[in-house]
Structures are given as structure tokens and as C-alpha cells.
Coordinates of C-alpha atoms in Angstrom, one line a residue:
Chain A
X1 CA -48.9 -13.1 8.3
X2 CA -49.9 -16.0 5.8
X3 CA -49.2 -19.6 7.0
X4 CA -48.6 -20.6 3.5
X5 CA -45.5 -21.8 2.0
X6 CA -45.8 -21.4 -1.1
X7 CA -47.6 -19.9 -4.4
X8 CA -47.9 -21.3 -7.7
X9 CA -46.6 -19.3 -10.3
X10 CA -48.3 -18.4 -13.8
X11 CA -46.3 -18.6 -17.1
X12 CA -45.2 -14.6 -16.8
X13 CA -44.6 -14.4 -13.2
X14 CA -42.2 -17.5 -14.3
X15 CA -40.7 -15.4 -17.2
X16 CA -39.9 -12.5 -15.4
X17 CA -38.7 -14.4 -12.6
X18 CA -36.3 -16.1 -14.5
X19 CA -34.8 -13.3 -16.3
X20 CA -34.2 -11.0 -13.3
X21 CA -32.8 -13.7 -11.2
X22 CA -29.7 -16.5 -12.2
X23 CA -30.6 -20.5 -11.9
X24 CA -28.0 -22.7 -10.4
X25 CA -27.6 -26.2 -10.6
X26 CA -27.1 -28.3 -7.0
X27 CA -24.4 -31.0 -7.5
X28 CA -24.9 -32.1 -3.7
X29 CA -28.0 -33.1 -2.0
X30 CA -28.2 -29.4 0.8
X31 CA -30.7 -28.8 3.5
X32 CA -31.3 -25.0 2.5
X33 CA -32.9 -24.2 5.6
X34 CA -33.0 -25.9 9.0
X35 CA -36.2 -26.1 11.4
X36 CA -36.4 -22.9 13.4
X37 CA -33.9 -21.2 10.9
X38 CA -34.5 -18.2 9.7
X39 CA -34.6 -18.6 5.9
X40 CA -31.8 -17.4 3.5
X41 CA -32.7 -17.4 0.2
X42 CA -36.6 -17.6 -1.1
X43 CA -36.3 -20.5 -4.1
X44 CA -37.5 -22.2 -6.6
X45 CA -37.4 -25.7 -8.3
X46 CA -37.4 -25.5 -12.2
X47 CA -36.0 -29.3 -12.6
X48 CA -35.5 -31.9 -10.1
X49 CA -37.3 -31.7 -6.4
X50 CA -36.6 -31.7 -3.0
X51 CA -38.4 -31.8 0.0
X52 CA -39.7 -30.2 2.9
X53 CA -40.0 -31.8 6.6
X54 CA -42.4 -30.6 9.5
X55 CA -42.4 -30.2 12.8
X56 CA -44.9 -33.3 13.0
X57 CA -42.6 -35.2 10.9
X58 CA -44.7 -35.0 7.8
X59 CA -42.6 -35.0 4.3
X60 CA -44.1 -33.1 1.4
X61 CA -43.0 -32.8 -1.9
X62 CA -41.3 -29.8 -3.7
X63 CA -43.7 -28.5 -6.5
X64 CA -41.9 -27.1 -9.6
X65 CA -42.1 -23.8 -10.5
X66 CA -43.4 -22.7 -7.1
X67 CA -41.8 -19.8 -5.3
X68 CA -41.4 -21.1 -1.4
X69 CA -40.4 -18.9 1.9
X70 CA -40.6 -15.9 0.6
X71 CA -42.9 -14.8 3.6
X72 CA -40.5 -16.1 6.0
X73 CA -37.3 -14.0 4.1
X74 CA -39.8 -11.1 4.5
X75 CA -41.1 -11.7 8.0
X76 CA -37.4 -12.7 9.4
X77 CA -39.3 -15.4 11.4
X78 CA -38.1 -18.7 11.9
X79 CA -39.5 -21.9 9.8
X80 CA -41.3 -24.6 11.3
X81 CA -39.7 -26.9 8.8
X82 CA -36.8 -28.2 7.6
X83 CA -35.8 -28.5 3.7
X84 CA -33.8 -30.2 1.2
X85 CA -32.9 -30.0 -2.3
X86 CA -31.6 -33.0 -4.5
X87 CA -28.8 -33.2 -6.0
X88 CA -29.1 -32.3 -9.5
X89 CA -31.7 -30.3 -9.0
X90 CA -31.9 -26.9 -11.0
X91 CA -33.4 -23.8 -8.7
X92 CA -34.0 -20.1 -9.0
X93 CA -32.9 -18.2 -5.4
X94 CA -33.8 -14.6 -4.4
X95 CA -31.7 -13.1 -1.7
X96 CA -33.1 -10.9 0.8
X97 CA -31.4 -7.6 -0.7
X98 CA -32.9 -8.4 -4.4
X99 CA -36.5 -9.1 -2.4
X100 CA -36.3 -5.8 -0.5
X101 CA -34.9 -3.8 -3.5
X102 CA -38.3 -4.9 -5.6
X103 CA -40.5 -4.4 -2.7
X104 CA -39.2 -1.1 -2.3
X105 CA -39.3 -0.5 -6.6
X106 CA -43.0 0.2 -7.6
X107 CA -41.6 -0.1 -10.7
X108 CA -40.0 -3.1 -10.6
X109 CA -41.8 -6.3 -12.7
X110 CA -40.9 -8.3 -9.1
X111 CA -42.8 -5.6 -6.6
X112 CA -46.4 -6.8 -7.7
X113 CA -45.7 -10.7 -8.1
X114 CA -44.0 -10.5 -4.4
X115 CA -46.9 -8.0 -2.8
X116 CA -49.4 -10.9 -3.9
X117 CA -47.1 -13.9 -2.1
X118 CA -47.3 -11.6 0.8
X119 CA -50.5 -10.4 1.0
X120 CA -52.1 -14.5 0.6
Chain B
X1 CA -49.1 -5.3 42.6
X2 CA -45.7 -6.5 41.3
X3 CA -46.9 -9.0 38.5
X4 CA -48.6 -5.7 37.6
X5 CA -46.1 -3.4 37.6
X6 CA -43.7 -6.1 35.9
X7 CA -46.3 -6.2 33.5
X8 CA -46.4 -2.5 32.9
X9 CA -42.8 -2.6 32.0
X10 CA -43.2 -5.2 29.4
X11 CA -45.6 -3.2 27.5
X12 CA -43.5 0.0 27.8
X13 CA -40.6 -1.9 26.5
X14 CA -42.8 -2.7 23.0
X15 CA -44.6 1.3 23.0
X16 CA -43.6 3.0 19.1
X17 CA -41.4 0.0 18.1
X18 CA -41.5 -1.2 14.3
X19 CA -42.0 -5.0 13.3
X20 CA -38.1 -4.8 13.1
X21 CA -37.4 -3.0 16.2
X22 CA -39.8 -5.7 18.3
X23 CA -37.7 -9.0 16.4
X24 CA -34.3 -7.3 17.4
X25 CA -35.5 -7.2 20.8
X26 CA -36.4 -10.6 20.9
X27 CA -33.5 -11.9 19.2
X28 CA -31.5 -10.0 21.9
X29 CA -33.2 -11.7 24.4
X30 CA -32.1 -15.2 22.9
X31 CA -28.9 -13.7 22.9
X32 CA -28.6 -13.9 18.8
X33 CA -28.9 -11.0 17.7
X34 CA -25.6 -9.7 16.0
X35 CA -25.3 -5.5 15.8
X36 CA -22.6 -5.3 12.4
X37 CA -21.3 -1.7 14.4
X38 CA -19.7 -4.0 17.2
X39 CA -19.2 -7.3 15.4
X40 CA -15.8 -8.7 15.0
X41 CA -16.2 -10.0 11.5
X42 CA -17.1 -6.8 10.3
X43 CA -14.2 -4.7 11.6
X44 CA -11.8 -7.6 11.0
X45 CA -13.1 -8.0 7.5
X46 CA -13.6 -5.9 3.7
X47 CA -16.5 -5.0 5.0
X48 CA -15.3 -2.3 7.5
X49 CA -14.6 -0.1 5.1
X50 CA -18.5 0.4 4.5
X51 CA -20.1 3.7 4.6
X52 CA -22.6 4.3 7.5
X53 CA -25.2 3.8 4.7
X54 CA -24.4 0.5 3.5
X55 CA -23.8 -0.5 7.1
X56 CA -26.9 -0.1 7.6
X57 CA -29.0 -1.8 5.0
X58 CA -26.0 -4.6 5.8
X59 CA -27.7 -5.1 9.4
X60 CA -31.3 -4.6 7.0
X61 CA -30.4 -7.6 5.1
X62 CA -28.2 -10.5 7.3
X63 CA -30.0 -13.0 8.7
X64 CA -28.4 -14.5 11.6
X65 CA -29.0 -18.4 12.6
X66 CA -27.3 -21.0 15.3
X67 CA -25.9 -24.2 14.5
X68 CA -25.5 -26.9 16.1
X69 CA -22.4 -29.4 16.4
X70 CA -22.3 -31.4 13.1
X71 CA -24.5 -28.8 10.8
X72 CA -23.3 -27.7 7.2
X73 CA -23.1 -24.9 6.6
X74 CA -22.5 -25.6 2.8
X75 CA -21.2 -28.1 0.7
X76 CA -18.5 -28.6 -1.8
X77 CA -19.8 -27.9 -5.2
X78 CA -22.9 -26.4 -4.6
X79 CA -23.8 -22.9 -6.1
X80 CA -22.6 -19.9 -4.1
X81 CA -25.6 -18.1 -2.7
X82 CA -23.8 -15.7 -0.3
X83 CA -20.7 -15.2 2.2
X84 CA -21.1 -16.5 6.1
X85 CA -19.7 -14.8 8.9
X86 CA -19.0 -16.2 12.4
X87 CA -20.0 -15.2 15.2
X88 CA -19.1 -17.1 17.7
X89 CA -18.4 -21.3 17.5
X90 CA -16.0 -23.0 15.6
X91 CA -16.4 -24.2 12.0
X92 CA -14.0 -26.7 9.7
X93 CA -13.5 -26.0 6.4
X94 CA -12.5 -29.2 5.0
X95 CA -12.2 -30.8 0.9
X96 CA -13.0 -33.8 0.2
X97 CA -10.4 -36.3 -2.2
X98 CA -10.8 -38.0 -5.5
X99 CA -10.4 -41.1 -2.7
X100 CA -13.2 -39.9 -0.5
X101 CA -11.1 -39.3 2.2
X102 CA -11.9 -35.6 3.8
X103 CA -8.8 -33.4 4.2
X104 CA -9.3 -30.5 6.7
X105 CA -7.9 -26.9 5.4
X106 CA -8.5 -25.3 8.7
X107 CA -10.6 -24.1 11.5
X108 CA -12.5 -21.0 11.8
X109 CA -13.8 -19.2 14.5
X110 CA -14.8 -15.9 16.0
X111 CA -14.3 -13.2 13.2
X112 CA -13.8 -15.4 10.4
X113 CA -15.7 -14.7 7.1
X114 CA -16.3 -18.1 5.0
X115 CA -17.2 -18.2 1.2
X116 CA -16.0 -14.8 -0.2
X117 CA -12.8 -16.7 -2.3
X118 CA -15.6 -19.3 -4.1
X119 CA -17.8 -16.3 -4.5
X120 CA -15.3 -14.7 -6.7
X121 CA -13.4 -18.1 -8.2
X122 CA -16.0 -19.1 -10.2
X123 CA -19.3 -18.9 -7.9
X124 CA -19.3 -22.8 -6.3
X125 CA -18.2 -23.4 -2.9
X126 CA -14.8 -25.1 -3.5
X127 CA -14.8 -26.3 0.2
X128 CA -17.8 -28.1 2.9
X129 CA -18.2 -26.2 6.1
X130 CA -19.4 -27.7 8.9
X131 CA -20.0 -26.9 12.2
X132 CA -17.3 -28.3 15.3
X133 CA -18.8 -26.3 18.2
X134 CA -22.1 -24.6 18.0
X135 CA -22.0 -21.3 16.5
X136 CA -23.9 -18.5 15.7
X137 CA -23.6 -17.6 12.1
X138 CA -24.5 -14.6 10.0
X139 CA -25.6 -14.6 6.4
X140 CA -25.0 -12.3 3.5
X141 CA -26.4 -12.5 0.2
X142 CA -24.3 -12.4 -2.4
X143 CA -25.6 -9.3 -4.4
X144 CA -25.3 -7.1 -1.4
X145 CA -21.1 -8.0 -1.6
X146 CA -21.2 -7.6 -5.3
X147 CA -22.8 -4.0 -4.9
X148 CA -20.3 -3.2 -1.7
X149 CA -17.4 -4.0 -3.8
X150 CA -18.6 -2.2 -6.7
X151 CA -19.8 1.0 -5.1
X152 CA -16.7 1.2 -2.6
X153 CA -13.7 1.1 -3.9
X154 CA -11.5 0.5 -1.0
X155 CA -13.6 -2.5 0.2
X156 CA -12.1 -3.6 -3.3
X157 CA -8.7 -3.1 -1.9
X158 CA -9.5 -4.7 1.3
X159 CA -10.2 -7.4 -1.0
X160 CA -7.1 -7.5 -2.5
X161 CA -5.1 -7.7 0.1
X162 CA -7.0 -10.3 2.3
X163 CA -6.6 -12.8 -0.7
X164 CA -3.1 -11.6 -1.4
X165 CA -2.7 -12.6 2.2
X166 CA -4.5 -16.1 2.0
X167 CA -2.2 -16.8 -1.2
X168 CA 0.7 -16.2 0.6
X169 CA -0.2 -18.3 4.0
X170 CA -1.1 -21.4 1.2
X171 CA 2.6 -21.1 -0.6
X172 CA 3.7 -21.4 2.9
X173 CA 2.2 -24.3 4.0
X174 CA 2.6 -26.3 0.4
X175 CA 6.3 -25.4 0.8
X176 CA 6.1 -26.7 4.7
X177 CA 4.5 -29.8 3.3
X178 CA 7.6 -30.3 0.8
X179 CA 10.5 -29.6 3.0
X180 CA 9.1 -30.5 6.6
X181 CA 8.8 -33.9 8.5
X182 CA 5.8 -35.1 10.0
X183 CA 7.2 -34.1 13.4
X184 CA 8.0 -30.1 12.3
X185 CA 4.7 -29.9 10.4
X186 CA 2.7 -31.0 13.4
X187 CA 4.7 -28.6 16.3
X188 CA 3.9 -26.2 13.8
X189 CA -0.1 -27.0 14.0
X190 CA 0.4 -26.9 17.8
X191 CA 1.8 -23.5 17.4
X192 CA -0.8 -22.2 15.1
X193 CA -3.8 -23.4 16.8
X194 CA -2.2 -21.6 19.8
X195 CA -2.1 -18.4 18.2
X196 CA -5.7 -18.8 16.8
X197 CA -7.6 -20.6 19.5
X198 CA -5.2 -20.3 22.5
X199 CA -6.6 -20.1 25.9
X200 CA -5.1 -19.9 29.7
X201 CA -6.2 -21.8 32.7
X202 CA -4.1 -21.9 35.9
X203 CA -1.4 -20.5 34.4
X204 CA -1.2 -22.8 31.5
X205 CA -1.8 -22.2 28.1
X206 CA -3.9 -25.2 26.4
X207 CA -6.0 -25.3 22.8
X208 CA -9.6 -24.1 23.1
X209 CA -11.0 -26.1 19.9
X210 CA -11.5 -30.1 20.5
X211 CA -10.3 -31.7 17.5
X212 CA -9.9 -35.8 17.2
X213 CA -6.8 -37.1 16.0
X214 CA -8.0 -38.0 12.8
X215 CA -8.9 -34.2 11.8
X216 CA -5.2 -33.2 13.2
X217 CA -3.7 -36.0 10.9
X218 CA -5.5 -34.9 8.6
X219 CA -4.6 -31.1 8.6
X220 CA -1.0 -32.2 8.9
X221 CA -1.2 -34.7 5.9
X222 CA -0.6 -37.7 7.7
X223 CA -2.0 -41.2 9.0
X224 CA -3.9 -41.0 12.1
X225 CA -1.2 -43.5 13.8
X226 CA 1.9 -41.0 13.3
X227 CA -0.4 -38.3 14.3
X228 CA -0.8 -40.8 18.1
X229 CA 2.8 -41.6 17.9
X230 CA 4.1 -37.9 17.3
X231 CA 1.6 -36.4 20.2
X232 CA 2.5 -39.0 22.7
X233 CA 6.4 -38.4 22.2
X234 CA 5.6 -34.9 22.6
X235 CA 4.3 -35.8 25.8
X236 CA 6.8 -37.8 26.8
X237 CA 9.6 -35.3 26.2
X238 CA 6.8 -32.6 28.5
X239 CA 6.3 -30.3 25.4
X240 CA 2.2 -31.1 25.9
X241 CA 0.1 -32.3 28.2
X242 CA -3.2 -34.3 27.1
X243 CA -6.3 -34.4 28.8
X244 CA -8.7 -36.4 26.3
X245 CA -9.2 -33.7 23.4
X246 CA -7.8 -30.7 25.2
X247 CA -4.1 -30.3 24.9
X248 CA -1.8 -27.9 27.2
X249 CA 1.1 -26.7 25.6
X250 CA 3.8 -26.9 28.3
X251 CA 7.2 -25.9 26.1
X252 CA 6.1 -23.5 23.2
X253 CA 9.7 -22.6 22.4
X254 CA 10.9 -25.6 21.5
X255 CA 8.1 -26.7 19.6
X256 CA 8.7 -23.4 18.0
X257 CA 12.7 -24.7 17.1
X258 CA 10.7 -28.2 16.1
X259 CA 8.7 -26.4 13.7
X260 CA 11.5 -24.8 11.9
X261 CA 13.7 -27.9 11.4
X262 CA 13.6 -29.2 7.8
X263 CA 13.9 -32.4 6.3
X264 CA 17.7 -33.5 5.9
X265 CA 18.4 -35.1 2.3
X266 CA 20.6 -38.4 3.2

């Protein structure tokens, strides 16, 4: 299982990710997942940031329109990190019943863009 | 010869398991795992009118985490990503005033579901959660409760009547706040934290939750000094007994007559 946090998405993974999933706006600073956590949601930034913390203390930055954890929502192991979103920030979240239902769809627009996340 | 055979075990323990089959074992071991056929929030909650189906794609999809002591769980205003469900622990639910000043609603534990009224009251947490005593917690997105309630009609119900319910309990307690003094209003939080969290030990029945003054002031709706002064004449008159953060209720049917006075006009 990939190490990787995150994948960069093109312009129509974007566009179908945003029309089969709702953006919400944070109006309070949130850690949405503590260190050795299991994740809860998959997300992504659209506007505004947030950042995630290691185990060795490093910070990194949030990249916009990246899709993050989806591995460990698929995996159901624990992060080695910690991570907050700022307030104001505007993110896309996939829960782990839309992920499994479009891993499960062949069909699905989803099934290939998540297969590649998972399979890097 | 015995790390050996110990060893043999071990491997027979993981022979034709899944992925999922090895994590539940693991988690079992850590003693976090949470089965939805035997947890209390489940058959205490709209969920336990699920068919065997759904049940199980609802243990397919909750992730299960612990929190510590002083963890949110989430946070007034934020976006509504799913219900929580507690397994064990104790959580306060608390809003915070155009002042600043954080007013506690109440205190879950044990079988208690948190988020389903914001989910359906306009999809942002109208509360903060956060952890009192560590707790294990189980997550559930919010499309899977959309679907249940959709595609089973009588978890709609069950619905229904667990917010008719909640309505009911807050009518009660605004109209407590109206008509009943400082002193009634806090035998009554006695009484209730009793029924909730009550525990016995030697014969005595005493509050299993630690809670500071301020946070009991502040679920009465008073200053932290009346909350001191009313406790300590409780005490003196033997109705409690304190021992730091743990209180033993020694007289619950006369706090029970307290709770029931009202406020006499002049």
C-alpha cells in the first residue's frame, strides 16, 4: 500500500469530482484527522489551505485541488499525521460509503480516478 | 518447543482471513473494535430498525477512533460530514455565546448518538463536542444515514420520535429555567446526572462523570459562586457528600422535593 498522501488532480478528474460530491465551507479552524486516527472523510482543498503535521514534527502545506487520504479511508489504517483545515477554507469530502460505492461501480466516472490514487 | 508452538497458533489465527477480517482482529486486540450487532448505540438508536443488509455494510463503512481527554470531536459551525456514536467515554456538548462564554447543553455517554439534529437542521453542527473522559467513538458518514432513512421507512419513524422526544425534554428545561430557583434547578441536575451517569460504591450512590463547577454552573445557568454556595449548603444540610469532583448523593428524595419547588412571586 502507497505511502503517498496525496495525487494531484487534472482539470476533469476535478470536474467530475466536483459534480458528484457537495463543497462546504469551514467557518472554524478543525483538525479533520488526528495522528494515529483512522481517517473519516478523503478531502480536498478548492480555496483556502490547511496543513498537515508528522510524526517528526514536520508541517507541510495543503496543495489545492489535491485529493488526500484516500488510501488511508480505503486501507482503514491509521495516519501517521495529524491535519488541519483553516477557517474559511472551502473543501470537497468523500465519505467512505460514496468511495466504496464507486469502487464497487465500474461504471462510475469516480471508479477509475480512485483505482489510480490506489494503485500509485 | 513452546515459542514454537505459540508460534504456530499465531499463524493459524491469520489462515483464509481477508484484509478486513486480519484489521478486526487487530482492532479487537486493542480492544476498539466496535461489532454494530452488540453495540448499545445501535439498538438504543434509529438505527436498530436496520435490515440485516444495511447492518452490514453499516459495520463495512464506520470507522471507529479513541479520543483522548480535551479532543473535539467537532465544532460549532462547521459543515456536517456525518453522525458520531459513543462508545464508551463521556463527551460535552456545549454552545458557545454571542459573549464568548461556553454554555454546556449536556453530557453524553455510552449509547449516545451526536450530530443527527444538525444533520437534518440545516447540515452545520449547531453545537462543539468535546471530549471529558476518553472515549471511543464511532463514525458514520452522512450519505449512508441519508440512504437508511430513505430506504427504511421505520428508521424514519424512529426518527421522528427521538426528536419529538428531545423537543419535548428542551420545553422542559426552558420552562425549569423560567419558573425554578437556582437551588431547584441545580437538585434537579443532581437528580439527572444520577439517572444518566449514576454509579454505587459501598452502598452509596455517587456521580460517575467529573465535572468542575464551572461546567455545572454553567448547565444550570448560573455564576460559578452560587453554583459553590448552593453545593456546599447541600452538604451542610447531608443531601451530598463531596470528595474533590466526585459527588455522593446521600438524600435523593429530598433533592427530588427541592427540584419540584418553584419560584414564589412576592
Amino acid at each position: 500500500m502507497s505511502e503517498q498522501n496525496k495525487i494531484i488532480l487534472n482539470e476533469v478528474e476535478l470536474k467530475i469530482l466536483r459534480e458528484g460530491f457537495e463543497t462546504a465551507t469551514i467557518n472554524e479552524a478543525f483538525d479533520i484527522v488526528y495522528i494515529t486516527h483512522q481517517i473519516q472523510n478523503s478531502f480536498l482543498i478548492l480555496e483556502g489551505g490547511g496543513e498537515i503535521i508528522h510524526r517528526n514534527k514536520n508541517v507541510e502545506k495543503l496543495e489545492l485541488n489535491a485529493l488526500y487520504g484516500l488510501n488511508y479511508l480505503a486501507s482503514g489504517n491509521s495516519v501517521p499525521f495529524s491535519c488541519r483545515i483553516f477557517k474559511s477554507s472551502k473543501i470537497l469530502t468523500i465519505g467512505k460509503s460514496q468511495m466504496l460505492h464507486a469502487l464497487e461501480s465500474p461504471n462510475n466516472p469516480l471508479n477509475s480516478i480512485f483505482k489510480k490514487f490506489l494503485s500509485v | 518447543m513452546k515459542f514454537k508452538k505459540n508460534y504456530e497458533v499465531r499463524i493459524k489465527d491469520f489462515e483464509n482471513c481477508d484484509m478486513i477480517s486480519i484489521r478486526r482482529k487487530v482492532m479487537k486486540k486493542k480492544n476498539i473494535y466496535c461489532d454494530v450487532k452488540i453495540c448499545e448505540c445501535v439498538s438504543k438508536s434509529l438505527f436498530r430498525h436496520l435490515s440485516d443488509e444495511a447492518f452490514r455494510e453499516l459495520n463495512r463503512i464506520k470507522i471507529t477512533n479513541t479520543f483522548k481527554k480535551g479532543l473535539i470531536l467537532f465544532t460549532e459551525g462547521n459543515p456536517v460530514f456525518g453522525i458520531y456514536c459513543i462508545g464508551s467515554g463521556r463527551i460535552k456538548v456545549s454552545k458557545t455565546g454571542s459573549c464568548g462564554k461556553e454554555s454546556i447543553q449536556r453530557i453524553t455517554g455510552p449509547g449516545d448518538i451526536l450530530g443527527e439534529r444538525s444533520l437534518f437542521a440545516g447540515g452545520k453542527f449547531m453545537k462543539t463536542a468535546t471530549v471529558i473522559e476518553d472515549a471511543t467513538v464511532c463514525f458514520i458518514d452522512k450519505e449512508f444515514v441519508l440512504k437508511a432513512i430513505q430506504s427504511a421507512p421505520k428508521v424514519a419513524i424512529g426518527l421522528l420520535q427521538k426528536l419529538s422526544h428531545e423537543f419535548y425534554a428542551a420545553e422542559e428545561k426552558l420552562a425549569s429555567m423560567a419558573q425554578k430557583s437556582v437551588r431547584a434547578r441545580t437538585a434537579n441536575l443532581l437528580l439527572s446526572l444520577k439517572e444518566s451517569f449514576g454509579s454505587e460504591q459501598l452502598g452509596r450512590t455517587y456521580i460517575n462523570v467529573k465535572l468542575t463547577r464551572e461546567e455545572m454552573a454553567s448547565m444550570v445557568g448560573t455564576a460559578n459562586e452560587t453554583m459553590i454556595r448552593i453545593l456546599s449548603d447541600f452538604r451542610d444540610e447531608r443531601l451530598i457528600e463531596m470528595d474533590g469532583k466526585i459527588i455522593y448523593l446521600l438524600n435523593a428524595p429530598r433533592l427530588n422535593e427541592i427540584s419540584e419547588l418553584k419560584n414564589i412571586a412576592p
